[in-house]
Short mmCIF file of C-alpha atoms and ligand atoms in Angstrom, two decimals:
data_model
loop_
_atom_site.label_atom_id
_atom_site.label_comp_id
_atom_site.label_asym_id
_atom_site.label_seq_id
_atom_site.Cartn_x
_atom_site.Cartn_y
_atom_site.Cartn_z
CA UNK A 1 -20.38 21.99 18.52
CA UNK A 2 -16.27 22.19 19.76
CA UNK A 3 -15.46 19.57 22.34
CA UNK A 4 -12.72 18.99 24.26
CA UNK A 5 -11.14 15.35 22.69
CA UNK A 6 -8.39 13.21 24.32
CA UNK A 7 -6.00 12.72 21.98
CA UNK A 8 -2.67 9.73 22.73
CA UNK A 9 0.28 10.55 20.20
CA UNK A 10 3.12 8.66 20.13
CA UNK A 11 6.27 10.47 20.10
CA UNK A 12 9.69 9.84 19.97
CA UNK A 13 12.98 9.42 17.42
CA UNK A 14 16.13 7.32 16.71
CA UNK A 15 14.09 3.87 18.07
CA UNK A 16 12.66 5.13 21.47
CA UNK A 17 9.61 6.77 22.93
CA UNK A 18 6.28 7.05 24.23
CA UNK A 19 2.63 7.72 24.20
CA UNK A 20 1.76 11.45 25.34
CA UNK A 21 -1.81 12.65 26.18
CA UNK A 22 -2.83 16.05 25.36
CA UNK A 23 -6.65 17.68 25.16
CA UNK A 24 -7.17 19.31 22.60
CA UNK A 25 -9.97 20.73 21.06
CA UNK A 26 -12.06 19.67 18.15
CA UNK A 27 -14.40 22.44 15.70
CA UNK A 28 -17.80 20.59 13.75
CA UNK A 29 -16.71 19.05 10.41
CA UNK A 30 -12.64 18.31 11.30
CA UNK A 31 -10.72 15.03 10.92
CA UNK A 32 -8.03 13.54 12.18
CA UNK A 33 -5.41 15.65 10.91
CA UNK A 34 -7.02 18.91 11.61
CA UNK A 35 -6.50 18.25 15.35
CA UNK A 36 -3.11 17.20 14.84
CA UNK A 37 -2.53 20.21 13.18
CA UNK A 38 -3.78 21.96 16.18
CA UNK A 39 -1.98 20.63 18.72
CA UNK A 40 1.40 21.31 16.49
CA UNK A 41 -0.25 25.22 17.23
CA UNK A 42 -1.09 25.46 20.87
CA UNK A 43 0.95 22.57 22.25
CA UNK A 44 3.59 20.55 20.57
CA UNK A 45 5.52 22.94 18.04
CA UNK A 46 7.68 19.85 16.85
CA UNK A 47 5.40 17.41 16.45
CA UNK A 48 6.30 15.93 13.33
CA UNK A 49 3.09 14.53 10.78
CA UNK A 50 3.56 14.35 7.65
CA UNK A 51 1.13 15.30 4.96
CA UNK A 52 0.50 17.05 1.96
CA UNK A 53 -2.86 17.53 -0.07
CA UNK A 54 -5.53 17.30 2.64
CA UNK A 55 -8.42 16.29 -0.30
CA UNK A 56 -7.00 12.49 0.23
CA UNK A 57 -4.93 12.19 -3.06
CA UNK A 58 -1.18 12.57 -2.22
CA UNK A 59 -1.35 9.44 0.06
CA UNK A 60 1.49 11.39 2.53
CA UNK A 61 -1.06 11.19 6.09
CA UNK A 62 -1.27 7.34 6.84
CA UNK A 63 -1.05 6.86 9.89
CA UNK A 64 -2.45 4.20 12.44
CA UNK A 65 -5.98 5.62 14.34
CA UNK A 66 -6.75 3.69 16.71
CA UNK A 67 -4.39 0.22 15.80
CA UNK A 68 -5.79 0.46 12.66
CA UNK A 69 -4.32 2.51 9.32
CA UNK A 70 -5.78 5.66 8.14
CA UNK A 71 -5.55 8.67 6.13
CA UNK A 72 -5.43 11.35 9.16
CA UNK A 73 -7.08 13.44 6.50
CA UNK A 74 -9.79 11.51 5.45
CA UNK A 75 -10.86 9.93 8.97
CA UNK A 76 -13.49 12.36 10.34
CA UNK A 77 -13.29 13.00 14.20
CA UNK A 78 -17.39 12.80 13.61
CA UNK A 79 -16.58 8.52 13.68
CA UNK A 80 -15.34 9.00 17.16
CA UNK A 81 -17.21 9.34 20.56
CA UNK A 82 -16.61 12.70 22.23
CA UNK A 83 -15.43 10.99 25.80
CA UNK A 84 -13.15 8.21 23.41
CA UNK A 85 -9.39 8.33 23.73
CA UNK A 86 -8.55 8.43 20.12
CA UNK A 87 -4.38 6.97 19.93
CA UNK A 88 -2.57 8.42 16.59
CA UNK A 89 0.38 5.81 16.25
CA UNK A 90 3.36 6.28 12.93
CA UNK A 91 2.38 3.40 10.37
CA UNK A 92 4.38 -0.23 12.27
CA UNK A 93 5.78 -1.68 9.48
CA UNK A 94 7.94 0.76 8.63
CA UNK A 95 10.80 2.58 10.94
CA UNK A 96 10.10 5.58 12.51
CA UNK A 97 12.04 8.87 11.29
CA UNK A 98 10.23 11.32 14.24
CA UNK A 99 6.62 11.02 16.08
CA UNK A 100 4.31 10.32 13.47
CA UNK A 101 6.82 9.84 10.48
CA UNK A 102 7.64 6.55 8.72
CA UNK A 103 10.72 5.82 6.43
CA UNK A 104 8.70 4.77 3.61
CA UNK A 105 11.76 4.06 1.72
CA UNK A 106 11.20 0.02 1.53
CA UNK A 107 8.53 0.88 -1.09
CA UNK A 108 10.76 2.80 -2.98
CA UNK A 109 13.62 0.21 -3.49
CA UNK A 110 10.46 -2.70 -4.32
CA UNK A 111 8.98 0.13 -6.98
CA UNK A 112 12.53 0.03 -8.35
CA UNK A 113 12.84 -3.62 -8.60
CA UNK A 114 9.67 -4.06 -10.58
CA UNK A 115 11.38 -3.37 -14.52
CA UNK A 116 9.03 -0.64 -16.00
CA UNK A 117 6.16 -1.37 -19.01
CA UNK A 118 8.27 -3.11 -21.74
CA UNK A 119 7.14 -3.36 -25.61
CA UNK A 120 7.68 -4.80 -28.34
CA UNK A 121 10.74 -3.58 -30.07
CA UNK A 122 8.66 -3.21 -33.36
CA UNK A 123 5.81 -1.76 -32.42
CA UNK A 124 6.17 2.50 -31.61
CA UNK A 125 4.36 4.90 -29.69
CA UNK A 126 1.78 5.78 -30.94
CA UNK A 127 1.11 2.71 -32.84
CA UNK A 128 -0.11 1.07 -30.00
CA UNK A 129 -4.00 -0.14 -30.09
CA UNK A 130 -5.92 -1.81 -27.09
CA UNK A 131 -9.38 -3.30 -26.31
CA UNK A 132 -10.84 -1.45 -24.16
CA UNK A 133 -11.74 -4.55 -21.99
CA UNK A 134 -7.88 -4.24 -21.48
CA UNK A 135 -7.41 -0.43 -20.89
CA UNK A 136 -10.59 -1.16 -18.39
CA UNK A 137 -9.12 -4.25 -16.41
CA UNK A 138 -5.72 -2.06 -14.97
CA UNK A 139 -7.20 1.23 -14.92
CA UNK A 140 -7.87 0.87 -11.54
CA UNK A 141 -5.22 -0.21 -10.08
CA UNK A 142 -4.04 2.86 -11.75
CA UNK A 143 -5.74 4.86 -8.55
CA UNK A 144 -3.41 3.67 -6.04
CA UNK A 145 -2.35 6.75 -4.39
CA UNK A 146 0.53 4.96 -2.59
CA UNK A 147 -0.44 5.82 0.69
CA UNK A 148 1.61 2.51 1.25
CA UNK A 149 -1.57 1.65 4.03
CA UNK A 150 -1.87 -2.32 2.38
CA UNK A 151 2.10 -2.75 2.80
CA UNK A 152 1.70 -1.77 6.40
CA UNK A 153 -0.84 -4.50 7.22
CA UNK A 154 0.10 -7.40 5.39
CA UNK A 155 1.29 -9.89 8.31
CA UNK A 156 3.47 -11.36 5.93
CA UNK A 157 6.01 -7.90 6.12
CA UNK A 158 4.11 -6.25 9.71
CA UNK A 159 5.75 -9.10 11.83
CA UNK A 160 8.24 -10.60 10.18
CA UNK A 161 11.42 -8.54 9.55
CA UNK A 162 13.01 -10.97 7.67
CA UNK A 163 9.94 -11.61 4.74
CA UNK A 164 10.71 -7.82 3.41
CA UNK A 165 13.60 -8.68 1.36
CA UNK A 166 11.43 -11.18 -0.95
CA UNK A 167 8.42 -9.95 -0.44
CA UNK A 168 7.43 -6.53 -2.37
CA UNK A 169 4.04 -6.37 -0.60
CA UNK A 170 0.44 -6.15 -2.08
CA UNK A 171 0.86 -2.61 -3.84
CA UNK A 172 3.81 -4.06 -5.98
CA UNK A 173 2.42 -7.29 -6.91
CA UNK A 174 -0.59 -5.80 -8.18
CA UNK A 175 1.83 -3.18 -10.00
CA UNK A 176 3.14 -6.79 -11.99
CA UNK A 177 0.33 -8.13 -12.14
CA UNK A 178 -1.17 -5.25 -13.81
CA UNK A 179 1.84 -5.29 -16.36
CA UNK A 180 0.92 -8.77 -17.18
CA UNK A 181 -2.41 -7.90 -17.95
CA UNK A 182 -1.23 -5.80 -20.53
CA UNK A 183 -1.76 -6.51 -23.98
CA UNK A 184 1.26 -5.08 -25.04
CA UNK A 185 4.11 -6.35 -22.28
CA UNK A 186 6.56 -8.57 -23.31
CA UNK A 187 8.28 -9.38 -20.07
CA UNK A 188 7.75 -12.48 -18.35
CA UNK A 189 6.09 -11.25 -14.95
CA UNK A 190 4.61 -14.48 -13.99
CA UNK A 191 8.08 -15.93 -12.72
CA UNK A 192 9.48 -12.85 -11.54
CA UNK A 193 6.29 -12.83 -9.29
CA UNK A 194 6.49 -15.57 -8.03
CA UNK A 195 10.39 -15.89 -7.30
CA UNK A 196 11.12 -12.14 -7.11
CA UNK A 197 8.55 -10.74 -5.29
CA UNK A 198 7.40 -13.20 -3.00
CA UNK A 199 3.91 -14.01 -4.69
CA UNK A 200 3.55 -17.14 -3.25
CA UNK A 201 4.19 -15.55 0.49
CA UNK A 202 0.33 -13.94 0.02
CA UNK A 203 -2.23 -16.41 1.46
CA UNK A 204 -5.44 -14.25 0.56
CA UNK A 205 -6.10 -12.49 4.19
CA UNK A 206 -7.22 -9.57 2.17
CA UNK A 207 -5.99 -7.25 4.86
CA UNK A 208 -4.98 -4.77 1.83
CA UNK A 209 -7.98 -4.48 0.49
CA UNK A 210 -9.80 -3.65 3.67
CA UNK A 211 -7.44 -0.55 4.09
CA UNK A 212 -7.11 0.68 0.44
CA UNK A 213 -8.68 4.33 0.49
CA UNK A 214 -9.26 3.95 -3.65
CA UNK A 215 -11.62 1.08 -2.29
CA UNK A 216 -8.85 -0.87 -4.99
CA UNK A 217 -9.96 -4.83 -5.07
CA UNK A 218 -6.24 -5.82 -4.63
CA UNK A 219 -6.57 -8.92 -3.75
CA UNK A 220 -9.81 -10.21 -6.00
CA UNK A 221 -8.50 -8.67 -9.20
CA UNK A 222 -5.00 -8.46 -8.76
CA UNK A 223 -3.26 -11.18 -6.70
CA UNK A 224 -5.69 -13.99 -7.06
CA UNK A 225 -6.06 -13.66 -10.97
CA UNK A 226 -2.26 -13.19 -10.96
CA UNK A 227 -1.90 -16.44 -8.81
CA UNK A 228 -4.67 -18.43 -11.06
CA UNK A 229 -1.93 -17.62 -13.84
CA UNK A 230 0.96 -18.61 -12.44
CA UNK A 231 -0.07 -22.09 -11.40
CA UNK A 232 -2.06 -21.86 -15.05
CA UNK A 233 1.75 -21.06 -16.66
CA UNK A 234 3.16 -24.29 -14.12
CA UNK A 235 0.82 -26.47 -14.83
CA UNK A 236 0.36 -26.21 -18.41
CA UNK A 237 1.80 -29.18 -20.79
CA UNK A 238 3.74 -27.20 -23.06
CA UNK A 239 5.56 -25.67 -20.52
CA UNK A 240 6.17 -28.37 -18.73
CA UNK A 241 7.36 -30.12 -21.63
CA UNK A 242 9.65 -26.67 -22.35
CA UNK A 243 10.98 -27.06 -19.04
CA UNK A 244 12.11 -30.22 -19.59
CA UNK A 245 13.56 -30.27 -23.05
CA UNK A 246 15.33 -27.02 -22.09
CA UNK A 247 16.70 -27.97 -18.87
CA UNK A 248 18.51 -31.14 -20.61
FE1 SF4 B 1 -2.76 2.69 -0.64
FE2 SF4 B 1 -4.19 1.33 -1.84
FE3 SF4 B 1 -2.13 2.15 -3.44
FE4 SF4 B 1 -2.17 0.00 -1.53
S1 SF4 B 1 -3.13 0.19 -3.51
S2 SF4 B 1 -0.73 2.06 -1.61
S3 SF4 B 1 -3.96 0.87 0.19
S4 SF4 B 1 -4.01 3.52 -2.42
FE1 F3S B 2 -0.95 -9.56 2.36
FE2 F3S B 2 -2.82 -9.28 0.92
FE3 F3S B 2 -1.90 -10.61 0.67
S1 F3S B 2 -2.77 -8.29 3.37
S2 F3S B 2 -1.07 -11.65 2.32
S3 F3S B 2 -0.70 -8.74 0.16
S4 F3S B 2 -4.21 -10.51 0.28
FE1 FES B 3 -2.56 14.32 1.39
FE2 FES B 3 -3.81 13.08 3.23
S1 FES B 3 -3.16 14.82 3.55
S2 FES B 3 -4.22 11.69 1.45
#
C-alpha cells in the first residue's frame, strides 16, 4: 500500500544551503533513491543526486540518511516508520557541489598516491604462482565498490579537515594492506603506510567497517593486521640493527 512520506532534503550549493521539507508519495517495495527520483519528477526538477546502477554496485548514490551514511538505492523505505521524517543530506566529509552531490576527488587523489602492484622484475605476467590462501586473503578487499562511505565516516577526517593531507582513509589503507599481503609485491608498503598514508592516525574505532555496504571487515582484516606488521617490523631485531648500521 502506498503512503505519503515526509522527507527533509538538503538543498544548496557553493557552501550555502538549507534543509527543505517535502511530502512525497511512496509505493510498496521502494527505496530512498526511488523517492528522491519521484521528488525530482514531481516537485524539484533541479534536485541534484548522483546515482548509476540502482543495484548497490556502482557506489555512486552514497548519502546520509537520518545522519548515517547509506546507499540510497539499497535503503528500503520499509525500514522507516510511515510517519517518520526522513532526513537526507550529502556526505559530510566532502565538499558539496550541489544538493546531495559531493566532490569526492579527495579519494581519487589518495588512490593516485598508492603505487600500483609492483612485481619482481624477473617474473613475467603469466609466471605468477600463488597459493590459494594468498588469493583468498585479498579477495574480500576487492569487493569494494568505492562508495567512500568508510572515508566519509572515519572521524580522523570527518571532524578534522586538517588531517586530510596526511591520512589516506580506510579505503586506501586497506588497498595498501592488500598489496602488502601480495606475495609478488616488492615495494615496502609498511613504512609508506605509516609515514605517507597516516596508518597511525587510525585508532581502530571500526566505524568504517560498520558502514561498509559490502560488509568488508576493513578494520579486523586489513587495518589491524597491517598495524601488526608495521610493529613487527619496527621491533624486529634485524631491522633495528640494520637501521642503526645504515644510519651511521
Ligand atoms: Fe565503500 Fe566498503 Fe569500499 Fe569503503 S571499503 S569504499 S565502505 S565498499
Ligand atoms: Fe577510521 Fe576505520 Fe580506523 S573509522 S579510525 S579507519 S578503524
Ligand atoms: Fe549504484 Fe546506488 S546507484 S550503488
